[in-house]
CSV table of C-alpha atoms in Angstrom, one decimal:
chain,number,residue,atom,x,y,z
A,1,MET,CA,-22.4,-16.6,1.7
A,2,PRO,CA,-19.7,-15.7,4.2
A,3,ARG,CA,-20.0,-12.5,6.3
A,4,ILE,CA,-16.9,-10.5,7.0
A,5,ARG,CA,-16.1,-7.7,9.4
A,6,VAL,CA,-13.2,-5.6,8.2
A,7,GLU,CA,-11.8,-2.2,9.0
A,8,VAL,CA,-10.7,-0.4,5.8
A,9,ASP,CA,-8.9,3.0,6.2
A,10,GLY,CA,-10.2,3.3,9.7
A,11,VAL,CA,-13.9,2.6,8.8
A,12,PRO,CA,-15.6,-0.7,9.9
A,13,TYR,CA,-17.5,-2.7,7.3
A,14,ASP,CA,-19.8,-5.7,7.8
A,15,ASP,CA,-20.6,-7.4,4.5
A,16,ASP,CA,-21.6,-10.6,2.9
A,17,VAL,CA,-19.1,-11.6,0.3
A,18,GLU,CA,-18.8,-14.4,-2.3
A,19,PRO,CA,-16.1,-16.9,-1.1
A,20,ARG,CA,-14.0,-16.3,-4.3
A,21,LEU,CA,-14.3,-12.5,-4.3
A,22,LEU,CA,-10.8,-11.0,-4.3
A,23,LEU,CA,-9.9,-8.3,-1.9
A,24,VAL,CA,-9.0,-5.9,-4.7
A,25,HIS,CA,-12.5,-6.2,-6.1
A,26,TYR,CA,-14.1,-5.9,-2.7
A,27,LEU,CA,-12.2,-2.7,-2.1
A,28,ARG,CA,-12.8,-1.2,-5.5
A,29,ASP,CA,-16.3,-2.4,-6.4
A,30,ARG,CA,-18.0,-2.7,-3.0
A,31,LEU,CA,-16.2,0.1,-1.1
A,32,GLY,CA,-15.3,2.4,-3.9
A,33,LYS,CA,-11.6,2.4,-3.0
A,34,VAL,CA,-10.5,2.9,-6.6
A,35,GLY,CA,-7.0,4.2,-5.5
A,36,THR,CA,-6.0,0.5,-5.5
A,37,PRO,CA,-5.7,-0.4,-9.2
A,38,VAL,CA,-6.2,-3.8,-10.7
A,39,GLY,CA,-2.9,-4.3,-12.6
A,40,CYS,CA,-2.0,-7.7,-13.9
A,41,ASP,CA,-4.5,-9.8,-11.8
A,42,THR,CA,-1.7,-12.4,-11.3
A,43,THR,CA,0.4,-10.9,-8.4
A,44,ASN,CA,3.3,-10.1,-10.8
A,45,CYS,CA,3.1,-6.3,-10.9
A,46,GLY,CA,2.2,-5.2,-7.3
A,47,ALA,CA,0.0,-2.3,-8.3
A,48,CYS,CA,-2.8,-3.6,-6.1
A,49,THR,CA,-0.6,-3.7,-2.9
A,50,VAL,CA,-2.4,-2.7,0.3
A,51,LEU,CA,-1.5,-3.1,4.0
A,52,MET,CA,-3.3,-5.8,5.9
A,53,GLU,CA,-2.5,-5.5,9.6
A,54,GLY,CA,0.4,-3.3,8.6
A,55,LEU,CA,2.0,-5.9,6.2
A,56,SER,CA,1.9,-5.4,2.4
A,57,VAL,CA,-0.2,-7.9,0.5
A,58,LYS,CA,-1.1,-8.0,-3.2
A,59,SER,CA,-4.9,-7.7,-2.9
A,60,CYS,CA,-5.4,-9.5,-6.3
A,61,SER,CA,-4.3,-12.7,-4.6
A,62,VAL,CA,-6.1,-12.4,-1.3
A,63,PRO,CA,-9.7,-13.5,-1.0
A,64,ALA,CA,-11.8,-10.9,0.8
A,65,VAL,CA,-12.8,-13.5,3.4
A,66,GLN,CA,-9.2,-13.5,4.5
A,67,ALA,CA,-9.6,-9.9,5.6
A,68,ASP,CA,-12.2,-10.9,8.1
A,69,GLU,CA,-11.5,-9.3,11.5
A,70,ARG,CA,-8.5,-7.4,10.1
A,71,GLN,CA,-7.4,-3.9,9.4
A,72,VAL,CA,-6.8,-3.0,5.8
A,73,THR,CA,-5.1,0.3,4.7
A,74,THR,CA,-5.3,1.5,1.1
A,75,VAL,CA,-3.3,4.4,-0.4
A,76,GLU,CA,-6.5,6.5,0.2
A,77,GLY,CA,-6.3,5.8,3.9
A,78,LEU,CA,-2.8,7.2,4.4
A,79,GLY,CA,-2.1,10.6,5.9
A,80,MET,CA,-3.8,12.4,8.7
A,81,ASN,CA,-6.4,15.2,8.6
A,82,GLY,CA,-5.8,15.9,4.9
A,83,THR,CA,-2.0,15.9,5.3
A,84,PRO,CA,-0.3,13.4,3.0
A,85,HIS,CA,1.7,10.6,4.5
A,86,PRO,CA,5.5,11.2,4.3
A,87,MET,CA,5.8,8.5,1.7
A,88,GLN,CA,3.1,10.2,-0.5
A,89,ARG,CA,4.8,13.5,-0.1
A,90,ALA,CA,8.2,12.1,-0.9
A,91,PHE,CA,6.9,10.4,-4.1
A,92,HIS,CA,5.4,13.8,-5.2
A,93,GLU,CA,8.5,15.8,-4.3
A,94,ALA,CA,11.0,13.4,-5.9
A,95,HIS,CA,8.9,13.0,-9.1
A,96,ALA,CA,8.8,9.3,-8.4
A,97,LEU,CA,6.0,8.6,-10.9
A,98,GLN,CA,5.2,9.0,-14.5
A,99,CYS,CA,1.9,7.4,-15.5
A,100,GLY,CA,1.1,6.7,-11.8
A,101,TYR,CA,-0.4,3.3,-12.3
A,102,CYS,CA,2.2,1.5,-10.0
A,103,THR,CA,2.4,4.4,-7.5
A,104,PRO,CA,-0.2,3.2,-5.0
A,105,GLY,CA,1.4,-0.2,-4.7
A,106,MET,CA,4.9,1.2,-4.6
A,107,ILE,CA,3.9,3.5,-1.8
A,108,MET,CA,2.3,0.7,0.2
A,109,ALA,CA,5.2,-1.7,-0.3
A,110,ALA,CA,7.7,1.0,0.7
A,111,ILE,CA,5.8,1.8,3.9
A,112,ASP,CA,6.0,-1.9,4.8
A,113,LEU,CA,9.7,-1.9,3.9
A,114,LEU,CA,10.3,0.9,6.3
A,115,ARG,CA,8.4,-0.8,9.0
A,116,GLU,CA,10.9,-3.6,8.8
A,117,ASN,CA,14.0,-1.5,8.0
A,118,PRO,CA,13.7,2.2,8.9
A,119,ASP,CA,17.1,3.1,7.4
A,120,PRO,CA,17.5,1.0,4.2
A,121,SER,CA,20.3,1.4,1.7
A,122,ASP,CA,19.5,2.0,-1.9
A,123,GLU,CA,20.1,-1.7,-2.6
A,124,GLU,CA,17.8,-2.7,0.3
A,125,ILE,CA,15.1,-0.4,-1.1
A,126,ARG,CA,15.4,-2.0,-4.5
A,127,GLU,CA,15.2,-5.4,-3.0
A,128,GLY,CA,12.3,-4.4,-0.8
A,129,LEU,CA,10.3,-3.2,-3.8
A,130,GLU,CA,11.3,-6.1,-6.0
A,131,GLY,CA,7.7,-7.4,-6.3
A,132,ASN,CA,6.4,-4.1,-7.6
A,133,LEU,CA,7.0,-3.2,-11.2
A,134,CYS,CA,7.2,0.2,-12.9
A,135,ARG,CA,7.3,0.3,-16.6
A,136,CYS,CA,7.9,4.1,-16.9
A,137,THR,CA,10.4,5.5,-14.4
A,138,GLY,CA,13.6,3.4,-14.2
A,139,TYR,CA,13.2,3.4,-10.4
A,140,GLN,CA,15.8,6.1,-9.7
A,141,ASN,CA,13.3,8.6,-8.3
A,142,ILE,CA,11.4,5.9,-6.6
A,143,VAL,CA,14.5,4.9,-4.6
A,144,ARG,CA,15.1,8.6,-3.9
A,145,ALA,CA,11.6,9.1,-2.6
A,146,VAL,CA,11.7,6.0,-0.3
A,147,ARG,CA,15.1,7.3,1.1
A,148,ALA,CA,13.6,10.8,1.6
A,149,ALA,CA,10.5,9.4,3.3
A,150,ALA,CA,12.7,7.2,5.5
A,151,ASP,CA,14.8,10.2,6.6
A,152,GLU,CA,11.7,12.2,7.4
A,153,MET,CA,10.1,9.4,9.3
A,154,ARG,CA,13.2,8.8,11.4
A,155,ARG,CA,13.3,12.6,12.3
A,156,GLN,CA,9.7,12.4,13.4
A,157,PRO,CA,9.6,9.3,15.7
A,158,GLU,CA,6.1,10.1,17.0
A,159,ARG,CA,4.9,9.5,13.4
A,160,GLU,CA,4.2,5.8,12.9
A,161,VAL,CA,5.4,4.0,9.8
A,162,THR,CA,1.9,2.7,9.2
A,163,PRO,CA,-1.2,4.9,9.4
């Protein structure tokens, strides 16, 4: 059985994992990181999106062994000292969720989008979140939230885009 060393939300882990164990199941079942939902299990919905080395990945398509020697950030690892990340705060303030199932993946994908493009247009936000589906909101408030978070993060340059 392969052994992996991975840092998740700033905490190092050293575990034996089955070769076919998916990262989403490792995070949820082994580490208790249940903020990362299992959505479609086919990479179509994006609900399970996390950051690996700062880049968004759909954790239902990544074997846990591929996270070896890497940093993984879940929605639970965002923010600092109990203060929500600007993206989390913007989603709350802009009412960018209804059922909330897609929200963790949307937030993580949006953070990666802002890493690449710190001042996206509404169209660029929509394109950047294309692989993340929401069946409830119609996306208007999600786009507003990403724009608001981008504005806040540009005003606070000392604040990194990724945790």
